[in-house]
Amino acid sequence: MKRDAQQQEPAYVMHRRPWRETSLLVDLFTLNHGRMSVIARGASSSKSPLKAQLQPFQPLVLGWVGRGDLKTLTQVDVRDGPILRRTVSLYSGLYLNELMQRILPQEDPHPTLFAAYIEALALLAETSDVEPVLRKFEQAFAAALGYDFAWDLATDTGHTISATHSYCYDPEQGIVAAVSAGVRLQNLPGDALLALADGDYEAVASRRVSKRVMRILTDYLLQGRPLNSRSLFSHPRGERHES
């Protein structure tokens, strides 16, 4: 019986590691198949171009064959894309990759998130101010998993946020007006929440609130699983802790 084959699939490498003697096990984020893993046979041998081609942040078009959780790579075409030259941008890209690798279910397509990832890489290549880029991607990531929320709506009351009031955050409800069992954050200023609703991730108050909220949400989604990339931001060359 002929094995299922896939061709011309847009993809990015999230992570790779040695597999047996000369191959690589490659974790991918693909447009139409979501997160998946493939075996790149012979990729570690000195004669194979695959090791150089299968790099994180590199736009790829791939083909594979096989059924089940582990496919065999058959095609790699490298496309032009942004280059993350700054250390903080590189670390940020690694953080996004690990976030998806840890949490996304296998072979669950998220085309909107795929587009958000492409946009995030392009922005990371252009700026050293990575916080707004990370916060926007984190929210797109949460939305893809069903945890979207509006910055300007208190879900427990159904009322629009007031600039003069303070609010709370519950990962399962979003922004709420009252303290309840699921609340993880309190004292979120209404004016900062309204600024975020208007797309302002630059102001000091907006940065502080969005970082607090998205950290709680990503930790909630991780369910105790570690993110090794977070430690990169405390490295001397990592400039500031941004994730």
mmCIF file of C-alpha atoms in Angstrom:
data_model
loop_
_atom_site.group_PDB
_atom_site.id
_atom_site.type_symbol
_atom_site.label_atom_id
_atom_site.label_comp_id
_atom_site.label_asym_id
_atom_site.label_seq_id
_atom_site.Cartn_x
_atom_site.Cartn_y
_atom_site.Cartn_z
ATOM 1 C CA MET A 1 0.000 0.000 0.000
ATOM 2 C CA LYS A 2 1.324 3.404 -0.972
ATOM 3 C CA ARG A 3 2.173 5.616 1.954
ATOM 4 C CA ASP A 4 0.429 8.985 2.260
ATOM 5 C CA ALA A 5 2.500 11.722 0.627
ATOM 6 C CA GLN A 6 2.478 15.488 1.098
ATOM 7 C CA GLN A 7 4.164 18.019 -1.178
ATOM 8 C CA GLN A 8 4.700 21.776 -1.317
ATOM 9 C CA GLU A 9 3.810 22.443 2.333
ATOM 10 C CA PRO A 10 4.930 25.808 3.813
ATOM 11 C CA ALA A 11 6.708 25.175 7.105
ATOM 12 C CA TYR A 12 9.188 26.368 9.724
ATOM 13 C CA VAL A 13 11.557 24.371 11.922
ATOM 14 C CA MET A 14 10.778 24.768 15.630
ATOM 15 C CA HIS A 15 13.381 22.344 16.952
ATOM 16 C CA ARG A 16 15.631 19.535 15.773
ATOM 17 C CA ARG A 17 17.758 16.886 17.429
ATOM 18 C CA PRO A 18 19.884 13.895 16.403
ATOM 19 C CA TRP A 19 18.060 10.728 15.405
ATOM 20 C CA ARG A 20 19.996 7.474 15.343
ATOM 21 C CA GLU A 21 23.371 7.680 13.585
ATOM 22 C CA THR A 22 23.011 10.139 10.700
ATOM 23 C CA SER A 23 19.465 11.505 10.776
ATOM 24 C CA LEU A 24 17.604 14.365 12.453
ATOM 25 C CA LEU A 25 14.231 14.413 14.188
ATOM 26 C CA VAL A 26 12.695 17.740 13.194
ATOM 27 C CA ASP A 27 9.703 19.404 14.879
ATOM 28 C CA LEU A 28 7.820 21.595 12.407
ATOM 29 C CA PHE A 29 5.117 24.237 12.384
ATOM 30 C CA THR A 30 3.279 23.902 9.087
ATOM 31 C CA LEU A 31 0.501 25.872 7.418
ATOM 32 C CA ASN A 32 -2.004 23.082 6.819
ATOM 33 C CA HIS A 33 -0.932 20.401 9.298
ATOM 34 C CA GLY A 34 0.023 22.439 12.363
ATOM 35 C CA ARG A 35 2.762 21.052 14.606
ATOM 36 C CA MET A 36 4.279 17.791 13.428
ATOM 37 C CA SER A 37 7.532 15.805 13.378
ATOM 38 C CA VAL A 38 9.529 14.361 10.493
ATOM 39 C CA ILE A 39 12.676 12.300 10.151
ATOM 40 C CA ALA A 40 15.326 13.879 7.907
ATOM 41 C CA ARG A 41 17.277 10.789 6.921
ATOM 42 C CA GLY A 42 21.011 11.244 6.471
ATOM 43 C CA ALA A 43 20.767 14.939 7.405
ATOM 44 C CA SER A 44 23.714 14.725 9.808
ATOM 45 C CA SER A 45 26.109 13.282 7.235
ATOM 46 C CA SER A 46 28.791 15.579 5.821
ATOM 47 C CA LYS A 47 27.471 15.202 2.259
ATOM 48 C CA SER A 48 23.878 16.170 3.022
ATOM 49 C CA PRO A 49 22.706 19.791 2.559
ATOM 50 C CA LEU A 50 19.747 19.194 4.870
ATOM 51 C CA LYS A 51 21.495 20.129 8.108
ATOM 52 C CA ALA A 52 22.177 23.630 6.772
ATOM 53 C CA GLN A 53 18.706 23.957 5.253
ATOM 54 C CA LEU A 54 16.652 22.824 8.250
ATOM 55 C CA GLN A 55 17.251 25.914 10.367
ATOM 56 C CA PRO A 56 14.819 27.755 12.659
ATOM 57 C CA PHE A 57 13.147 30.903 11.255
ATOM 58 C CA GLN A 58 13.917 29.862 7.667
ATOM 59 C CA PRO A 59 10.835 29.745 5.388
ATOM 60 C CA LEU A 60 10.668 26.266 3.868
ATOM 61 C CA VAL A 61 8.491 24.332 1.469
ATOM 62 C CA LEU A 62 8.533 20.659 2.405
ATOM 63 C CA GLY A 63 7.349 17.255 1.299
ATOM 64 C CA TRP A 64 7.082 14.031 3.261
ATOM 65 C CA VAL A 65 5.653 10.522 3.218
ATOM 66 C CA GLY A 66 4.295 8.295 5.923
ATOM 67 C CA ARG A 67 1.427 7.719 8.299
ATOM 68 C CA GLY A 68 1.173 8.080 12.041
ATOM 69 C CA ASP A 69 2.968 10.658 14.167
ATOM 70 C CA LEU A 70 6.371 10.393 12.473
ATOM 71 C CA LYS A 71 6.797 11.089 8.754
ATOM 72 C CA THR A 72 9.877 10.872 6.513
ATOM 73 C CA LEU A 73 11.060 14.070 4.846
ATOM 74 C CA THR A 74 11.323 13.845 1.048
ATOM 75 C CA GLN A 75 11.598 17.465 -0.164
ATOM 76 C CA VAL A 76 13.149 20.703 1.142
ATOM 77 C CA ASP A 77 12.971 23.994 -0.732
ATOM 78 C CA VAL A 78 14.409 27.052 1.000
ATOM 79 C CA ARG A 79 12.705 30.403 0.484
ATOM 80 C CA ASP A 80 13.905 33.919 1.260
ATOM 81 C CA GLY A 81 12.952 35.296 4.645
ATOM 82 C CA PRO A 82 13.964 37.717 7.409
ATOM 83 C CA ILE A 83 17.162 37.120 9.376
ATOM 84 C CA LEU A 84 17.213 37.569 13.150
ATOM 85 C CA ARG A 85 20.614 39.215 13.558
ATOM 86 C CA ARG A 86 20.151 40.838 16.983
ATOM 87 C CA THR A 87 20.695 38.633 20.008
ATOM 88 C CA VAL A 88 17.439 39.709 21.656
ATOM 89 C CA SER A 89 15.526 39.025 18.430
ATOM 90 C CA LEU A 90 17.085 35.580 18.110
ATOM 91 C CA TYR A 91 16.227 34.730 21.709
ATOM 92 C CA SER A 92 12.689 35.998 21.142
ATOM 93 C CA GLY A 93 12.299 33.769 18.097
ATOM 94 C CA LEU A 94 13.504 30.770 20.089
ATOM 95 C CA TYR A 95 10.944 31.633 22.769
ATOM 96 C CA LEU A 96 8.098 31.664 20.217
ATOM 97 C CA ASN A 97 9.260 28.324 18.803
ATOM 98 C CA GLU A 98 9.457 26.658 22.189
ATOM 99 C CA LEU A 99 6.056 28.039 23.207
ATOM 100 C CA MET A 100 4.450 26.414 20.164
ATOM 101 C CA GLN A 101 6.434 23.204 20.498
ATOM 102 C CA ARG A 102 5.419 22.746 24.141
ATOM 103 C CA ILE A 103 1.728 23.569 23.822
ATOM 104 C CA LEU A 104 0.322 23.135 20.311
ATOM 105 C CA PRO A 105 -1.376 19.768 19.769
ATOM 106 C CA GLN A 106 0.017 17.512 17.058
ATOM 107 C CA GLU A 107 -1.368 17.970 13.533
ATOM 108 C CA ASP A 108 -3.955 20.594 14.487
ATOM 109 C CA PRO A 109 -3.866 23.308 11.771
ATOM 110 C CA HIS A 110 -3.771 26.964 12.795
ATOM 111 C CA PRO A 111 -3.412 29.032 9.589
ATOM 112 C CA THR A 112 -4.150 32.331 11.374
ATOM 113 C CA LEU A 113 -1.413 31.608 13.912
ATOM 114 C CA PHE A 114 0.919 30.639 11.061
ATOM 115 C CA ALA A 115 0.364 34.096 9.548
ATOM 116 C CA ALA A 116 0.928 35.722 12.956
ATOM 117 C CA TYR A 117 4.215 33.803 13.284
ATOM 118 C CA ILE A 118 5.420 35.030 9.877
ATOM 119 C CA GLU A 119 4.557 38.596 10.877
ATOM 120 C CA ALA A 120 6.321 38.240 14.236
ATOM 121 C CA LEU A 121 9.543 37.005 12.606
ATOM 122 C CA ALA A 122 9.492 39.917 10.154
ATOM 123 C CA LEU A 123 9.067 42.413 13.001
ATOM 124 C CA LEU A 124 11.741 40.764 15.167
ATOM 125 C CA ALA A 125 14.197 41.108 12.286
ATOM 126 C CA GLU A 126 13.563 44.856 12.148
ATOM 127 C CA THR A 127 13.512 45.959 15.785
ATOM 128 C CA SER A 128 15.372 45.605 19.062
ATOM 129 C CA ASP A 129 12.186 46.525 20.970
ATOM 130 C CA VAL A 130 10.766 43.018 21.040
ATOM 131 C CA GLU A 131 8.216 43.282 23.856
ATOM 132 C CA PRO A 132 5.264 44.520 21.751
ATOM 133 C CA VAL A 133 6.002 41.832 19.154
ATOM 134 C CA LEU A 134 6.033 39.078 21.770
ATOM 135 C CA ARG A 135 2.860 40.280 23.487
ATOM 136 C CA LYS A 136 0.883 40.422 20.240
ATOM 137 C CA PHE A 137 2.041 36.961 19.206
ATOM 138 C CA GLU A 138 1.248 35.528 22.637
ATOM 139 C CA GLN A 139 -2.286 36.837 22.344
ATOM 140 C CA ALA A 140 -2.646 35.389 18.822
ATOM 141 C CA PHE A 141 -1.301 32.096 20.182
ATOM 142 C CA ALA A 142 -3.795 32.090 23.055
ATOM 143 C CA ALA A 143 -6.643 32.929 20.651
ATOM 144 C CA ALA A 144 -5.713 29.950 18.453
ATOM 145 C CA LEU A 145 -6.111 27.710 21.499
ATOM 146 C CA GLY A 146 -9.481 29.200 22.468
ATOM 147 C CA TYR A 147 -8.288 31.611 25.158
ATOM 148 C CA ASP A 148 -8.874 34.896 23.372
ATOM 149 C CA PHE A 149 -10.224 37.846 25.344
ATOM 150 C CA ALA A 150 -10.939 41.546 24.889
ATOM 151 C CA TRP A 151 -8.813 44.029 26.798
ATOM 152 C CA ASP A 152 -11.753 46.437 27.083
ATOM 153 C CA LEU A 153 -14.481 44.066 28.314
ATOM 154 C CA ALA A 154 -15.141 42.753 31.831
ATOM 155 C CA THR A 155 -16.597 39.332 31.066
ATOM 156 C CA ASP A 156 -18.214 38.815 34.468
ATOM 157 C CA THR A 157 -20.334 41.967 34.173
ATOM 158 C CA GLY A 158 -20.523 42.357 30.394
ATOM 159 C CA HIS A 159 -19.582 46.018 30.790
ATOM 160 C CA THR A 160 -16.917 47.986 28.952
ATOM 161 C CA ILE A 161 -13.789 48.740 30.980
ATOM 162 C CA SER A 162 -13.749 52.076 32.792
ATOM 163 C CA ALA A 163 -10.519 54.073 32.696
ATOM 164 C CA THR A 164 -10.889 55.027 36.370
ATOM 165 C CA HIS A 165 -11.411 51.508 37.755
ATOM 166 C CA SER A 166 -9.052 48.600 38.405
ATOM 167 C CA TYR A 167 -9.681 45.056 37.174
ATOM 168 C CA CYS A 168 -8.554 41.454 37.547
ATOM 169 C CA TYR A 169 -7.502 38.691 35.169
ATOM 170 C CA ASP A 170 -8.657 35.071 35.032
ATOM 171 C CA PRO A 171 -7.110 32.863 32.287
ATOM 172 C CA GLU A 172 -10.441 31.146 31.670
ATOM 173 C CA GLN A 173 -12.577 34.296 31.643
ATOM 174 C CA GLY A 174 -10.274 37.118 30.581
ATOM 175 C CA ILE A 175 -10.584 40.538 32.200
ATOM 176 C CA VAL A 176 -13.036 40.563 35.118
ATOM 177 C CA ALA A 177 -14.298 43.242 37.474
ATOM 178 C CA ALA A 178 -14.559 41.155 40.668
ATOM 179 C CA VAL A 179 -12.140 38.910 42.522
ATOM 180 C CA SER A 180 -13.129 35.242 42.220
ATOM 181 C CA ALA A 181 -11.559 31.800 42.619
ATOM 182 C CA GLY A 182 -9.926 31.812 39.175
ATOM 183 C CA VAL A 183 -8.387 35.283 39.398
ATOM 184 C CA ARG A 184 -4.586 35.250 39.028
ATOM 185 C CA LEU A 185 -3.979 39.019 38.795
ATOM 186 C CA GLN A 186 -5.516 42.047 40.488
ATOM 187 C CA ASN A 187 -5.165 45.840 40.301
ATOM 188 C CA LEU A 188 -4.957 46.139 36.523
ATOM 189 C CA PRO A 189 -5.562 49.828 35.674
ATOM 190 C CA GLY A 190 -8.538 50.433 33.423
ATOM 191 C CA ASP A 191 -6.778 53.125 31.410
ATOM 192 C CA ALA A 192 -3.950 50.733 30.519
ATOM 193 C CA LEU A 193 -6.452 48.058 29.480
ATOM 194 C CA LEU A 194 -8.219 50.552 27.214
ATOM 195 C CA ALA A 195 -4.885 51.550 25.675
ATOM 196 C CA LEU A 196 -4.159 47.895 24.908
ATOM 197 C CA ALA A 197 -7.608 47.534 23.362
ATOM 198 C CA ASP A 198 -6.614 50.393 21.028
ATOM 199 C CA GLY A 199 -3.436 48.499 20.077
ATOM 200 C CA ASP A 200 -1.024 50.546 22.206
ATOM 201 C CA TYR A 201 1.629 48.123 23.447
ATOM 202 C CA GLU A 202 4.278 50.859 23.625
ATOM 203 C CA ALA A 203 3.335 52.936 26.685
ATOM 204 C CA VAL A 204 4.955 51.997 29.986
ATOM 205 C CA ALA A 205 1.661 51.105 31.682
ATOM 206 C CA SER A 206 0.504 49.082 28.668
ATOM 207 C CA ARG A 207 3.770 47.134 28.571
ATOM 208 C CA ARG A 208 3.566 46.341 32.255
ATOM 209 C CA VAL A 209 -0.048 45.163 32.170
ATOM 210 C CA SER A 210 0.263 43.155 28.946
ATOM 211 C CA LYS A 211 3.407 41.430 30.193
ATOM 212 C CA ARG A 212 1.789 40.488 33.514
ATOM 213 C CA VAL A 213 -1.361 39.161 31.856
ATOM 214 C CA MET A 214 0.348 37.228 29.076
ATOM 215 C CA ARG A 215 2.861 35.676 31.477
ATOM 216 C CA ILE A 216 0.013 34.355 33.604
ATOM 217 C CA LEU A 217 -1.823 33.083 30.528
ATOM 218 C CA THR A 218 1.187 31.321 28.987
ATOM 219 C CA ASP A 219 2.053 29.739 32.346
ATOM 220 C CA TYR A 220 -1.549 28.551 32.603
ATOM 221 C CA LEU A 221 -1.349 27.003 29.128
ATOM 222 C CA LEU A 222 2.011 25.388 29.904
ATOM 223 C CA GLN A 223 0.541 23.575 32.939
ATOM 224 C CA GLY A 224 3.914 23.368 34.661
ATOM 225 C CA ARG A 225 5.992 22.527 31.579
ATOM 226 C CA PRO A 226 9.234 24.573 31.563
ATOM 227 C CA LEU A 227 10.302 27.042 28.881
ATOM 228 C CA ASN A 228 14.080 26.868 28.678
ATOM 229 C CA SER A 229 14.219 29.852 26.329
ATOM 230 C CA ARG A 230 13.054 32.193 29.089
ATOM 231 C CA SER A 231 16.430 31.821 30.789
ATOM 232 C CA LEU A 232 18.148 33.223 27.693
ATOM 233 C CA PHE A 233 16.821 36.694 28.466
ATOM 234 C CA SER A 234 18.705 36.787 31.774
ATOM 235 C CA HIS A 235 21.980 36.095 29.942
ATOM 236 C CA PRO A 236 24.256 39.182 29.764
ATOM 237 C CA ARG A 237 23.825 39.383 25.982
ATOM 238 C CA GLY A 238 20.067 38.990 26.254
ATOM 239 C CA GLU A 239 19.717 42.678 27.233
ATOM 240 C CA ARG A 240 16.417 42.463 29.163
ATOM 241 C CA HIS A 241 14.031 39.762 30.273
ATOM 242 C CA GLU A 242 11.224 40.147 27.745
ATOM 243 C CA SER A 243 9.298 36.885 27.681
#
